[in-house]
Coordinates of C-alpha atoms in Angstrom, one line a residue:
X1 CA 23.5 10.1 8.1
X2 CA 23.1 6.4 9.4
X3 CA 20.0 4.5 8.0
X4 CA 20.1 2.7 10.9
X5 CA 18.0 5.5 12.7
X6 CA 14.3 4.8 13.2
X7 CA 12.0 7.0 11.8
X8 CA 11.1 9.3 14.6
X9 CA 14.4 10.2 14.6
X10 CA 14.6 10.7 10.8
X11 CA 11.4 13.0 11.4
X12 CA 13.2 14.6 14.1
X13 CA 16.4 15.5 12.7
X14 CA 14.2 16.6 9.3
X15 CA 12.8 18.7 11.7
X16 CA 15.8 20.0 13.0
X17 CA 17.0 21.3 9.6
X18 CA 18.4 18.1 8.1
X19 CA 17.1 17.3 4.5
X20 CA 19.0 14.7 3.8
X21 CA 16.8 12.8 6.8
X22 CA 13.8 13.3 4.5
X23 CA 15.0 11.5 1.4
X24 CA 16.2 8.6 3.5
X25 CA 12.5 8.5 5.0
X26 CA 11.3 8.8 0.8
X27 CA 13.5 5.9 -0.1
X28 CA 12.9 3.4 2.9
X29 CA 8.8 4.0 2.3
X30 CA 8.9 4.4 -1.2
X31 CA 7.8 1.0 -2.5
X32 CA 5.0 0.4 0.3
X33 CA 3.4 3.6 -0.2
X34 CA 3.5 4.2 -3.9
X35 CA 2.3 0.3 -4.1
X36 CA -0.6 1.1 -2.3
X37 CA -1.1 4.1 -3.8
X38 CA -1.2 2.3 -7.4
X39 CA -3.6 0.0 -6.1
X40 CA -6.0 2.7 -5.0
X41 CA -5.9 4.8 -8.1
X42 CA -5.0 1.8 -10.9
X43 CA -2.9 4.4 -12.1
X44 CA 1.0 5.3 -12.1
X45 CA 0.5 9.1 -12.6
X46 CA -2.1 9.6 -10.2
X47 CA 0.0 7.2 -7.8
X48 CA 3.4 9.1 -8.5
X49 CA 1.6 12.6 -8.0
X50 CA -0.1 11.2 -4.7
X51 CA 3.3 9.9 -3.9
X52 CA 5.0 13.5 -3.9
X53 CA 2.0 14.9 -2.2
X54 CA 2.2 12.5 0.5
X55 CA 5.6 13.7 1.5
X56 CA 5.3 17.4 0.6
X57 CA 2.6 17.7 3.1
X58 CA 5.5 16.2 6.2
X59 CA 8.1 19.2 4.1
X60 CA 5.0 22.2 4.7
X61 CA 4.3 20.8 8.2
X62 CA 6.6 18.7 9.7
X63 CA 4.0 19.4 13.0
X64 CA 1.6 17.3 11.3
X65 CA 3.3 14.3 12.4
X66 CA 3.2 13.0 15.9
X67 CA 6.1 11.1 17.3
X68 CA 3.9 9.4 19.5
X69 CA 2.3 7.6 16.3
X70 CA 3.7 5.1 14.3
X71 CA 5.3 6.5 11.4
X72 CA 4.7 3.7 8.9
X73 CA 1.0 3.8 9.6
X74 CA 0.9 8.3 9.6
X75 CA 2.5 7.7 6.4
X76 CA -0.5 5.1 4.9
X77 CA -2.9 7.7 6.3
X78 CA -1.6 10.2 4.6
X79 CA -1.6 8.7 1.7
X80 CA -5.3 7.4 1.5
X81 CA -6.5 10.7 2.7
X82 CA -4.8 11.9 -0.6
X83 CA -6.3 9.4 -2.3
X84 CA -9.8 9.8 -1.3
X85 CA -9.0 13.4 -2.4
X86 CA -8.4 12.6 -5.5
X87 CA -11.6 10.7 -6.1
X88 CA -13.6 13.5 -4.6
X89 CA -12.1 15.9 -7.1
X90 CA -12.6 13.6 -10.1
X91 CA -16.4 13.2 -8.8
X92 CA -16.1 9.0 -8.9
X93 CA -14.0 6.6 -7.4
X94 CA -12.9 4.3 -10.0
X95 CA -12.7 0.4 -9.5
X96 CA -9.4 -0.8 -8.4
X97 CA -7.7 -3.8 -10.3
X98 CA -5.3 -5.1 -9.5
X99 CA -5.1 -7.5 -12.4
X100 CA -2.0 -5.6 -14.9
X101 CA -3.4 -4.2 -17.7
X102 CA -1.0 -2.0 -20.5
X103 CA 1.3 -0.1 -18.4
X104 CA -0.5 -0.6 -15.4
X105 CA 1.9 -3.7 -12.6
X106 CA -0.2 -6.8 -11.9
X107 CA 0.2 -8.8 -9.0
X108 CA 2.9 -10.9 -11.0
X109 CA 5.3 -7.8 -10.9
X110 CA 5.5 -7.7 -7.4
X111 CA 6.8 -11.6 -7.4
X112 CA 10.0 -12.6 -6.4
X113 CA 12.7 -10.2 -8.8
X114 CA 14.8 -13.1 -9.3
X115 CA 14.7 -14.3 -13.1
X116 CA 13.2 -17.3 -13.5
X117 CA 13.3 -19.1 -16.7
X118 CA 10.6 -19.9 -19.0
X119 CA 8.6 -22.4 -17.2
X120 CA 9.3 -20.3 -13.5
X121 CA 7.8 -17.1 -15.5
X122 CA 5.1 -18.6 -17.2
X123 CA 3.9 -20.1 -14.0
X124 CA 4.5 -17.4 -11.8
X125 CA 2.4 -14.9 -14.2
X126 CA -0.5 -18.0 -14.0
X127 CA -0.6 -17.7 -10.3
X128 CA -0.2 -13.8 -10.0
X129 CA -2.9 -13.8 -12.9
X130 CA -5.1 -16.3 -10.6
X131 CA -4.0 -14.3 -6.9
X132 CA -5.2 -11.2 -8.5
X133 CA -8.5 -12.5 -10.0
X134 CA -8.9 -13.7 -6.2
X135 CA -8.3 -10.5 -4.9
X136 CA -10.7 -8.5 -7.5
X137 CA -13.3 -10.7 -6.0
X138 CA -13.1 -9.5 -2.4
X139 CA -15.1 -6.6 -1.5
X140 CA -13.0 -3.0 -1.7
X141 CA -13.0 -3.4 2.6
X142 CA -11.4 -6.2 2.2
X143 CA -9.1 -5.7 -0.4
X144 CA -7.5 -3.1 1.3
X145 CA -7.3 -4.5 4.6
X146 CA -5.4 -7.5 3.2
X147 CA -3.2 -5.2 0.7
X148 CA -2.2 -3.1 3.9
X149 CA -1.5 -6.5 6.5
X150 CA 0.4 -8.4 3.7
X151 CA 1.8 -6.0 1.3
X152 CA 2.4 -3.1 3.4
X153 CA 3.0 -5.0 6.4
X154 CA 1.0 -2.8 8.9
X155 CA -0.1 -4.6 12.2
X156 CA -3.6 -5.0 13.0
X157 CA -3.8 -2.2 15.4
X158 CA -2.1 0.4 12.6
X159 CA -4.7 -0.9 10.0
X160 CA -8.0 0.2 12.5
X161 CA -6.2 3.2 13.5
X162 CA -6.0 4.6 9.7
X163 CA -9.0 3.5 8.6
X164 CA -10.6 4.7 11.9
X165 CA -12.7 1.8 12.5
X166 CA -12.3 -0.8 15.4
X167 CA -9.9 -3.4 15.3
X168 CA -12.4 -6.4 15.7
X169 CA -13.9 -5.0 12.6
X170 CA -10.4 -5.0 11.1
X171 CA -10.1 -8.3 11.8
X172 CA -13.0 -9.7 10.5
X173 CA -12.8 -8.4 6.9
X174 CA -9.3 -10.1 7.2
X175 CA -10.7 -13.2 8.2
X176 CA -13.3 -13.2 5.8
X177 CA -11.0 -12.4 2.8
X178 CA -8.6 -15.0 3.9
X179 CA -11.6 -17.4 3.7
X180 CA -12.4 -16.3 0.3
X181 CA -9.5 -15.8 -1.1
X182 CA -8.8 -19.7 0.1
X183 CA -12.0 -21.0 -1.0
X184 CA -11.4 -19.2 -4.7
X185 CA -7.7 -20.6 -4.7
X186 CA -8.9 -24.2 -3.8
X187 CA -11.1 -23.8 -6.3
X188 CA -9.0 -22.5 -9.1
X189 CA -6.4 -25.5 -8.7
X190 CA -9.7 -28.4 -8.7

């Protein structure tokens, strides 16, 4: 099968019997949706269970998914429904860091995969230290609307639609993040 088809058509032919279809869709959304994931939970077994949940819900009902909708952004829907599942079963939702700590990725592991030397690591683990001090500081809103324009790469109009609240409000947390996250940056290099 070509991974040149779009994924409506990899939904459709998954549909249509082909499982194959289904682990091209796993491995082209893979990184983007267990990212996010981890960032939700802050942690990689809850993310790599919500991961296969995500997906075992399009194998049980492939229905569920309408062709008229973006995949990309069904897909993130999914996945934070599954999320906010999670936190309702463990009775708290706990606070997302997205500083590494232990086992858990920092901002500095989703850098640039090219090995840098020494100096080129020692700064780029600085500045995903400082990014993700910046980012704990935004609200959770906030956060998440960034994480999902800039890391996930959903458009405005996909991020409303999953969180189910209107764009102009979309676009405002995203402007006031980018103002903060600026005015802590500034700050951190002064």
């Amino acid at each position: 099968m070509s991974e040149e088809l779009t994924d409506p058509e990899l939904v459709s032919a998954f549909k249509a019997g082909d499982a194959e279809a289904l682990g091209l869709l796993m491995e082209r959304h893979k990184a983007a949706v267990f990212g996010y994931l981890l960032r939700l939970t802050g942690r990689r077994d809850a993310a790599e269970d919500l991961f296969q949940e995500v997906f075992l819900k399009l194998v049980k009902n492939p229905g569920a998914y309408n062709e008229r909708e973006k995949f990309k952004a069904w897909l993130f829907t999914v996945a934070r429904n599954a999320a906010m599942d999670l936190f309702r079963r463990e009775g708290s939702r706990s606070e997302i860091s997205l500083d590494g700590e232990g086992d858990k990725p920092g901002p500095a592991d989703f850098l640039a995969s090219a090995e840098p030397g020494p100096a080129e690591a020692f700064y780029g683990k600085a500045l995903g230290e400082r990014i993700g001090a910046a980012l704990d500081s935004l609200s959770e809103d906030q956060r998440e609307v960034f994480y999902l324009r800039h890391y996930s790469e959903l458009s405005f109009k996909e991020i409303a639609e999953m969180l189910k609240v209107p764009i102009g409000t979309v676009l405002a947390r995203m402007s006031r993040a980018a103002a903060q996250l600026r005015k802590k940056l500034t700050a951190d290099l002064q």
